[in-house]
């Protein structure tokens, strides 16, 4: 019988799809990319139309052999990788590896992992889209070129081991620019003035509060207590008369179903999930959850990387039926609600929605993890709400003439205004379960209410503007209640709480959190749905920003230095408008209207000119400062210097005297840092904490889950592919060494190094990493026997290698760009003192005393303290 091989990315997705396809199909998973650009300079041939040299990713050889073997047994291969540019690239690389003239190969897309979605994909195959692949190739080459060359620039101008990326550097600039606005902000005093009013004569009615709006026909702005006191005196004895009463109906239209950015924003604001975590949970919901029915897993949501608000006719028909059945026919609009996608939306996929609205979140709660249930419920509620009728309010606005009666009043006349509203018909709010504001509500068809009475402020509004617009708690401008019946010309009198004068101060613009940063990136056209989470992850991994309480981003001093240096270098890549234009050009490549080579040539020519000029600029680090502190070792004076781990003191007689002293935690490193690593016991994200033995990974589920792990050094074990960690022997005086994290796995790995591995490829033999030797002269040395590569670490370089995993310049590029000619080599690098770790909470009972050093291959060396990090384990 003919066999069809279906290749997907994820093993979980393979399991779900196999259930729907049956016996005539074999389903295998590629487990992501199988080929990539190697980490060496000649991976991209700039002179030959930017031709790439792809290599099989280390550790994927076995997966690729399984795919080739399965392809030999098949008559047809369906490449069903994710329906985006990355998925298209994976499909192309697999097709190249399994190429056979007799083998029929086609591309299929699964937009939802359901019986219907899988059948539709299988029965609608297409050819591989070369334009989409070219767009992915162009992005990959751009990121490689910029990452290698700009990182080398940062190394040479600031500190060894730092890195920079094409889009991430722009995002970092946004965070730094906002921080500068916060630092420069000067609060301004203002006063909200209101008065409690009631009927001047029987019958008595409930009092209400009116806010002062104008004086002598002009908008009233009170900026000091003296004027506020005079106005208060005017109001306490004034005559009040109703000038105008306006009653109207106000509608609040539902928001569109979720796009990727809007989901990330609401997940941040309401569920407190970071963008990366949100996408990981959504990926699991898309790939399939076992609901203990239908014989296996079922996909619960459609593809989660999209910028489209489009929804299929079938889905709209289904949701309208569910709304009528669950809430009533009055909640179903006469015609389906239609939402416009943004101008630059690719519109390749539907909006994010449940694959079946019949599957209510509460009906499957017991089969979902708590985080899955919360996110699925958010998606389900939003999609159902998007196809419901508007919420309807009765809104009443009353304008009141105020005539002072005292002699010599501050103003001759005032106008006060009170607005109240009451919800008459819940409409789509019936399904939102208390959620008040919704990402993108103002962008939906019709916006908010047609008369502009939106409940949620526009996203561009700063906190200062919102504070200015919103009155104090006792002088509300728009109360959620109807005002009492009043007639024009009716007299009113001051009633409790009387005249209210609230002193206020304008607030600085809020720092970005993950949700607002995604919103800003989307607004500016920087990045695409599949990149937002990665962008935010990178700026944190590199220790250029830290999270404050509440999740707001604050740049570290290191992050500011990097941004300031890159901006002074006049590189186009630091211009948000340029980056947005580049995204549009990549879209044009994907659409086939622009050639990949043309885009890259145009970019590279100008980029090289700017880079060459920037190399001639002065170093970016601040000059050393004299202090009155005496060196403990030689009695000379100490200098205040900056290294990538912060400020420190160094003896002015260096290198004859190498005494240093730490200057507190000037770098601002947080005691707790987020990572992309999931707990291998409960699946929750792990964070980096600092204990008495250094850094370690701790599960965010603590104390329910007490799992801890060493933090990987960012170097894969050459023996088994595990993570290398630093190991401190139990025995006192034992020698620290570096071993594999799989030392206690079933297949015990005994790999061991005595020198610290650095995630920088050897420029001589292309080994995946080099090691750092200790001693008077710190050296980078290749660990490969008979290679012989050695390179002294020169002034400005730190203890750790670079590496954010995606854009790391190789050692040869760094040495060439960072070090002067041998004859002019400066004195050996001054040792940077160990970064002082932040105080950590006591290690809970039962936790191993682990001291990890980085967060996997993606953990930038800049994030790691120069201090050696330990992982306790008995040395064999």
Tab-separated table of C-alpha atoms in Angstrom, residues 98-414:
chain	number	residue	atom	x	y	z
A	98	UNK	CA	15.659	13.993	1.138
A	99	UNK	CA	15.828	14.932	-2.539
A	100	UNK	CA	14.990	12.005	-4.846
A	101	UNK	CA	13.819	12.289	-8.490
A	102	UNK	CA	11.228	9.550	-7.916
A	103	UNK	CA	9.876	11.060	-4.717
A	104	UNK	CA	6.912	13.418	-4.863
A	105	UNK	CA	7.352	16.293	-2.379
A	106	UNK	CA	4.699	18.907	-1.604
A	107	UNK	CA	4.097	21.615	0.973
A	108	UNK	CA	0.952	21.640	3.114
A	109	UNK	CA	-0.236	24.007	5.832
A	110	UNK	CA	-2.206	23.205	8.971
A	111	UNK	CA	-3.770	26.377	10.345
A	112	UNK	CA	-5.531	24.397	13.037
A	113	UNK	CA	-4.713	20.911	14.314
A	114	UNK	CA	-8.207	19.458	14.076
A	115	UNK	CA	-9.751	16.792	11.836
A	116	UNK	CA	-11.126	19.496	9.577
A	117	UNK	CA	-7.881	21.522	9.535
A	118	UNK	CA	-5.655	18.515	8.846
A	119	UNK	CA	-7.918	17.177	6.086
A	120	UNK	CA	-8.027	20.594	4.440
A	121	UNK	CA	-4.231	20.880	4.531
A	122	UNK	CA	-3.588	17.375	3.159
A	123	UNK	CA	-6.060	17.848	0.309
A	124	UNK	CA	-4.686	21.246	-0.675
A	125	UNK	CA	-0.936	20.755	-1.212
A	126	UNK	CA	1.141	23.414	-2.923
A	127	UNK	CA	4.669	23.940	-4.158
A	128	UNK	CA	7.358	25.245	-1.849
A	129	UNK	CA	7.238	29.053	-1.879
A	130	UNK	CA	10.674	30.278	-2.898
A	131	UNK	CA	9.766	33.893	-2.172
A	132	UNK	CA	8.872	33.118	1.430
A	133	UNK	CA	12.115	31.176	1.782
A	134	UNK	CA	14.094	34.062	0.298
A	135	UNK	CA	12.517	36.433	2.831
A	136	UNK	CA	13.604	34.170	5.680
A	137	UNK	CA	17.088	33.813	4.175
A	138	UNK	CA	17.375	37.594	3.825
A	139	UNK	CA	16.381	38.137	7.462
A	140	UNK	CA	18.835	35.471	8.631
A	141	UNK	CA	21.703	36.981	6.628
A	142	UNK	CA	20.890	40.511	7.792
A	143	UNK	CA	20.866	39.383	11.404
A	144	UNK	CA	24.137	37.500	10.955
A	145	UNK	CA	25.948	40.386	9.247
A	146	UNK	CA	24.736	42.976	11.731
A	147	UNK	CA	25.179	40.678	14.724
A	148	UNK	CA	28.769	39.748	13.948
A	149	UNK	CA	30.027	43.136	12.821
A	150	UNK	CA	28.190	45.318	15.333
A	151	UNK	CA	28.984	42.943	18.205
A	152	UNK	CA	32.665	43.160	17.259
A	153	UNK	CA	32.325	46.960	17.334
A	154	UNK	CA	30.769	46.843	20.814
A	155	UNK	CA	33.546	44.519	21.998
A	156	UNK	CA	36.248	46.867	20.772
A	157	UNK	CA	34.644	50.075	22.059
A	158	UNK	CA	33.154	48.949	25.359
A	159	UNK	CA	33.904	45.483	26.746
A	160	UNK	CA	34.736	41.945	25.696
A	161	UNK	CA	31.825	39.527	25.583
A	162	UNK	CA	29.025	41.979	24.756
A	163	UNK	CA	26.753	41.596	21.766
A	164	UNK	CA	24.226	43.472	19.675
A	165	UNK	CA	21.477	42.532	17.259
A	166	UNK	CA	19.667	44.201	14.385
A	167	UNK	CA	16.142	44.524	15.807
A	168	UNK	CA	16.912	43.958	19.487
A	169	UNK	CA	19.184	47.020	19.576
A	170	UNK	CA	16.311	49.235	18.384
A	171	UNK	CA	14.030	47.794	21.054
A	172	UNK	CA	16.723	48.509	23.637
A	173	UNK	CA	16.925	52.081	22.366
A	174	UNK	CA	13.182	52.529	22.923
A	175	UNK	CA	13.601	51.360	26.525
A	176	UNK	CA	16.608	53.641	27.102
A	177	UNK	CA	14.892	56.647	25.486
A	178	UNK	CA	11.857	56.144	27.710
A	179	UNK	CA	14.117	55.923	30.777
A	180	UNK	CA	15.719	59.232	29.814
A	181	UNK	CA	12.244	60.776	29.614
A	182	UNK	CA	11.511	59.474	33.108
A	183	UNK	CA	14.816	60.839	34.437
A	184	UNK	CA	14.273	64.264	32.838
A	185	UNK	CA	10.648	64.541	33.920
A	186	UNK	CA	9.792	67.461	36.216
A	187	UNK	CA	6.449	67.056	38.047
A	188	UNK	CA	3.950	69.892	37.669
A	189	UNK	CA	1.407	70.719	40.331
A	190	UNK	CA	-2.274	70.912	39.439
A	191	UNK	CA	-5.546	70.831	41.341
A	192	UNK	CA	-8.794	69.016	40.662
A	193	UNK	CA	-11.699	71.035	41.989
A	194	UNK	CA	-15.223	69.673	42.321
A	195	UNK	CA	-18.315	70.236	44.372
A	196	UNK	CA	-21.039	68.036	45.817
A	197	UNK	CA	-24.525	69.247	44.784
A	198	UNK	CA	-28.105	68.434	45.594
A	199	UNK	CA	-31.594	69.931	45.209
A	200	UNK	CA	-31.944	73.471	46.559
A	201	UNK	CA	-35.570	72.796	47.554
A	202	UNK	CA	-37.800	69.736	48.169
A	203	UNK	CA	-38.129	67.054	47.043
A	204	UNK	CA	-34.614	66.023	48.085
A	205	UNK	CA	-32.582	63.803	45.729
A	206	UNK	CA	-29.344	61.920	46.043
A	207	UNK	CA	-26.377	64.312	45.840
A	208	UNK	CA	-23.835	64.051	43.016
A	209	UNK	CA	-20.408	65.486	42.271
A	210	UNK	CA	-19.680	67.974	39.488
A	211	UNK	CA	-16.177	68.868	38.368
A	212	UNK	CA	-15.178	72.440	37.656
A	213	UNK	CA	-14.522	72.772	33.912
A	214	UNK	CA	-14.043	76.470	33.077
A	215	UNK	CA	-13.901	79.963	34.503
A	216	UNK	CA	-14.951	83.135	32.703
A	217	UNK	CA	-15.528	81.090	29.550
A	218	UNK	CA	-12.005	79.612	29.432
A	219	UNK	CA	-10.686	76.198	30.462
A	220	UNK	CA	-9.737	76.306	34.110
A	221	UNK	CA	-6.268	75.115	35.109
A	222	UNK	CA	-5.370	75.598	38.751
A	223	UNK	CA	-1.653	75.084	39.371
A	224	UNK	CA	-1.104	76.180	42.979
A	225	UNK	CA	-2.769	76.046	46.362
A	226	UNK	CA	-3.264	79.820	46.619
A	227	UNK	CA	-5.522	79.946	43.553
A	228	UNK	CA	-7.223	76.726	44.644
A	229	UNK	CA	-8.072	78.346	47.976
A	230	UNK	CA	-9.590	81.404	46.281
A	231	UNK	CA	-11.672	79.249	43.934
A	232	UNK	CA	-12.826	77.157	46.889
A	233	UNK	CA	-14.014	80.314	48.686
A	234	UNK	CA	-15.942	81.339	45.563
A	235	UNK	CA	-17.696	77.950	45.323
A	236	UNK	CA	-18.668	77.581	48.982
A	237	UNK	CA	-21.197	80.442	48.827
A	238	UNK	CA	-21.961	80.533	45.085
A	239	UNK	CA	-25.371	80.110	43.402
A	240	UNK	CA	-25.774	76.986	41.235
A	241	UNK	CA	-28.204	76.585	38.358
A	242	UNK	CA	-28.623	73.773	35.806
A	243	UNK	CA	-27.678	75.204	32.391
A	244	UNK	CA	-28.009	72.150	30.141
A	245	UNK	CA	-28.994	68.479	30.419
A	246	UNK	CA	-28.012	66.067	27.626
A	247	UNK	CA	-29.174	62.437	27.647
A	248	UNK	CA	-27.999	60.055	24.987
A	249	UNK	CA	-27.315	56.452	24.227
A	250	UNK	CA	-23.673	55.398	24.186
A	251	UNK	CA	-22.418	52.243	22.510
A	252	UNK	CA	-19.181	50.400	23.168
A	253	UNK	CA	-18.279	48.110	20.292
A	254	UNK	CA	-16.496	44.789	20.832
A	255	UNK	CA	-12.776	44.420	20.046
A	256	UNK	CA	-11.511	42.278	17.171
A	257	UNK	CA	-10.337	38.720	17.875
A	258	UNK	CA	-6.746	38.411	18.977
A	259	UNK	CA	-3.704	38.949	16.831
A	260	UNK	CA	-0.328	37.892	18.242
A	261	UNK	CA	0.598	41.305	19.625
A	262	UNK	CA	-2.808	41.911	21.224
A	263	UNK	CA	-2.734	38.480	22.871
A	264	UNK	CA	0.720	39.183	24.283
A	265	UNK	CA	-0.427	42.563	25.608
A	266	UNK	CA	-3.506	41.241	27.420
A	267	UNK	CA	-1.617	38.184	28.678
A	268	UNK	CA	0.965	40.548	30.193
A	269	UNK	CA	-1.575	42.913	31.738
A	270	UNK	CA	-4.106	40.394	33.051
A	271	UNK	CA	-2.328	37.064	33.395
A	272	UNK	CA	1.162	38.453	34.097
A	273	UNK	CA	2.660	36.179	31.433
A	274	UNK	CA	5.720	37.399	29.534
A	275	UNK	CA	5.599	37.391	25.725
A	276	UNK	CA	7.830	34.297	25.481
A	277	UNK	CA	5.809	32.374	28.016
A	278	UNK	CA	2.554	33.373	26.319
A	279	UNK	CA	3.766	31.982	22.980
A	280	UNK	CA	4.983	28.739	24.572
A	281	UNK	CA	1.589	28.154	26.157
A	282	UNK	CA	-0.214	29.098	22.939
A	283	UNK	CA	2.033	26.710	20.983
A	284	UNK	CA	0.919	23.827	23.219
A	285	UNK	CA	-2.747	24.787	22.772
A	286	UNK	CA	-2.244	24.880	18.997
A	287	UNK	CA	-0.362	21.583	18.772
A	288	UNK	CA	-2.893	19.639	20.798
A	289	UNK	CA	-4.078	18.767	24.287
A	290	UNK	CA	-5.333	15.313	25.268
A	291	UNK	CA	-8.915	15.868	26.410
A	292	UNK	CA	-9.446	12.142	26.994
A	293	UNK	CA	-11.855	12.015	24.089
A	294	UNK	CA	-11.698	11.284	20.345
A	295	UNK	CA	-8.777	8.966	20.838
A	296	UNK	CA	-6.013	11.488	21.564
A	297	UNK	CA	-4.884	15.145	21.543
A	298	UNK	CA	-6.843	17.893	19.821
A	299	UNK	CA	-5.678	21.361	18.786
A	300	UNK	CA	-7.617	23.972	20.759
A	301	UNK	CA	-6.641	27.198	18.955
A	302	UNK	CA	-5.671	28.248	15.456
A	303	UNK	CA	-2.119	29.232	14.532
A	304	UNK	CA	-0.900	31.791	17.055
A	305	UNK	CA	1.544	33.873	14.969
A	306	UNK	CA	-0.654	36.220	12.972
A	307	UNK	CA	-1.329	39.901	12.416
A	308	UNK	CA	-4.716	39.359	10.780
A	309	UNK	CA	-8.189	39.849	12.263
A	310	UNK	CA	-9.792	37.782	9.495
A	311	UNK	CA	-12.029	34.867	10.536
A	312	UNK	CA	-13.442	32.082	8.338
A	313	UNK	CA	-17.138	32.027	7.483
A	314	UNK	CA	-17.540	28.623	9.145
A	315	UNK	CA	-16.094	29.905	12.411
A	316	UNK	CA	-18.368	32.956	12.351
A	317	UNK	CA	-21.443	30.788	11.735
A	318	UNK	CA	-20.466	28.522	14.616
A	319	UNK	CA	-19.831	31.325	17.116
A	320	UNK	CA	-23.101	33.091	16.246
A	321	UNK	CA	-24.937	29.876	16.982
A	322	UNK	CA	-23.140	29.433	20.314
A	323	UNK	CA	-23.848	33.045	21.335
A	324	UNK	CA	-27.564	32.661	20.562
A	325	UNK	CA	-27.749	29.390	22.490
A	326	UNK	CA	-25.643	30.457	25.473
A	327	UNK	CA	-26.580	34.128	25.910
A	328	UNK	CA	-29.709	34.728	23.843
A	329	UNK	CA	-30.598	35.934	20.352
A	330	UNK	CA	-30.474	39.578	21.488
A	331	UNK	CA	-26.694	39.204	21.859
A	332	UNK	CA	-26.241	38.199	18.191
A	333	UNK	CA	-25.748	41.172	15.812
A	334	UNK	CA	-27.937	41.356	12.724
A	335	UNK	CA	-24.878	40.907	10.515
A	336	UNK	CA	-21.487	39.411	11.486
A	337	UNK	CA	-18.985	41.932	12.825
A	338	UNK	CA	-16.162	42.540	10.351
A	339	UNK	CA	-12.783	43.949	11.405
A	340	UNK	CA	-10.136	45.525	9.247
A	341	UNK	CA	-6.566	44.275	9.558
A	342	UNK	CA	-3.768	46.825	9.863
A	343	UNK	CA	-2.330	48.335	6.708
A	344	UNK	CA	0.946	46.372	6.854
A	345	UNK	CA	-0.621	43.085	8.003
A	346	UNK	CA	0.514	40.023	6.031
A	347	UNK	CA	-2.943	38.456	6.477
A	348	UNK	CA	-1.566	34.963	5.862
A	349	UNK	CA	-3.556	33.362	8.678
A	350	UNK	CA	-6.812	33.869	10.505
A	351	UNK	CA	-6.981	35.677	13.814
A	352	UNK	CA	-6.251	33.601	16.913
A	353	UNK	CA	-9.464	31.816	17.863
A	354	UNK	CA	-10.674	28.532	19.348
A	355	UNK	CA	-10.792	25.731	16.788
A	356	UNK	CA	-14.282	25.007	18.135
A	357	UNK	CA	-16.277	27.473	20.202
A	358	UNK	CA	-18.286	24.504	21.436
A	359	UNK	CA	-15.284	23.611	23.629
A	360	UNK	CA	-15.898	25.985	26.544
A	361	UNK	CA	-12.872	26.610	28.803
A	362	UNK	CA	-14.651	25.384	31.929
A	363	UNK	CA	-15.646	22.107	30.276
A	364	UNK	CA	-11.988	21.115	29.750
A	365	UNK	CA	-10.382	22.827	32.740
A	366	UNK	CA	-9.455	19.539	34.398
A	367	UNK	CA	-7.400	18.529	31.353
A	368	UNK	CA	-5.409	21.766	31.167
A	369	UNK	CA	-2.576	23.185	33.198
A	370	UNK	CA	-3.597	26.317	35.061
A	371	UNK	CA	-1.686	28.584	32.684
A	372	UNK	CA	-3.205	26.818	29.649
A	373	UNK	CA	-6.701	27.231	31.050
A	374	UNK	CA	-6.188	30.952	31.691
A	375	UNK	CA	-4.814	31.671	28.224
A	376	UNK	CA	-7.412	29.534	26.434
A	377	UNK	CA	-10.155	31.303	28.386
A	378	UNK	CA	-8.736	34.697	27.369
A	379	UNK	CA	-8.758	33.639	23.694
A	380	UNK	CA	-12.223	32.037	23.918
A	381	UNK	CA	-13.777	35.066	25.637
A	382	UNK	CA	-12.255	37.523	23.178
A	383	UNK	CA	-13.350	35.602	20.099
A	384	UNK	CA	-16.919	35.093	21.331
A	385	UNK	CA	-17.135	38.755	22.367
A	386	UNK	CA	-15.956	39.858	18.905
A	387	UNK	CA	-19.163	38.469	17.366
A	388	UNK	CA	-21.619	39.917	19.883
A	389	UNK	CA	-23.680	43.097	19.973
A	390	UNK	CA	-22.305	46.350	21.411
A	391	UNK	CA	-22.686	47.218	25.074
A	392	UNK	CA	-25.228	50.045	25.506
A	393	UNK	CA	-25.072	52.734	28.185
A	394	UNK	CA	-27.486	55.512	29.148
A	395	UNK	CA	-25.260	58.562	29.499
A	396	UNK	CA	-26.321	61.870	31.043
A	397	UNK	CA	-24.247	65.062	30.979
A	398	UNK	CA	-25.250	68.040	33.091
A	399	UNK	CA	-23.668	71.499	32.773
A	400	UNK	CA	-24.076	73.837	35.734
A	401	UNK	CA	-23.634	77.621	35.852
A	402	UNK	CA	-21.852	78.787	38.985
A	403	UNK	CA	-22.185	82.441	40.085
A	404	UNK	CA	-19.948	83.588	42.989
A	405	UNK	CA	-21.665	85.800	45.584
A	406	UNK	CA	-18.661	87.067	47.539
A	407	UNK	CA	-17.070	90.438	46.903
A	408	UNK	CA	-14.019	90.409	44.595
A	409	UNK	CA	-14.220	86.755	43.513
A	410	UNK	CA	-11.282	85.082	41.789
A	411	UNK	CA	-13.467	84.681	38.676
A	412	UNK	CA	-16.809	86.232	37.720
A	413	UNK	CA	-18.399	82.908	36.642
A	414	UNK	CA	-17.702	79.193	36.492
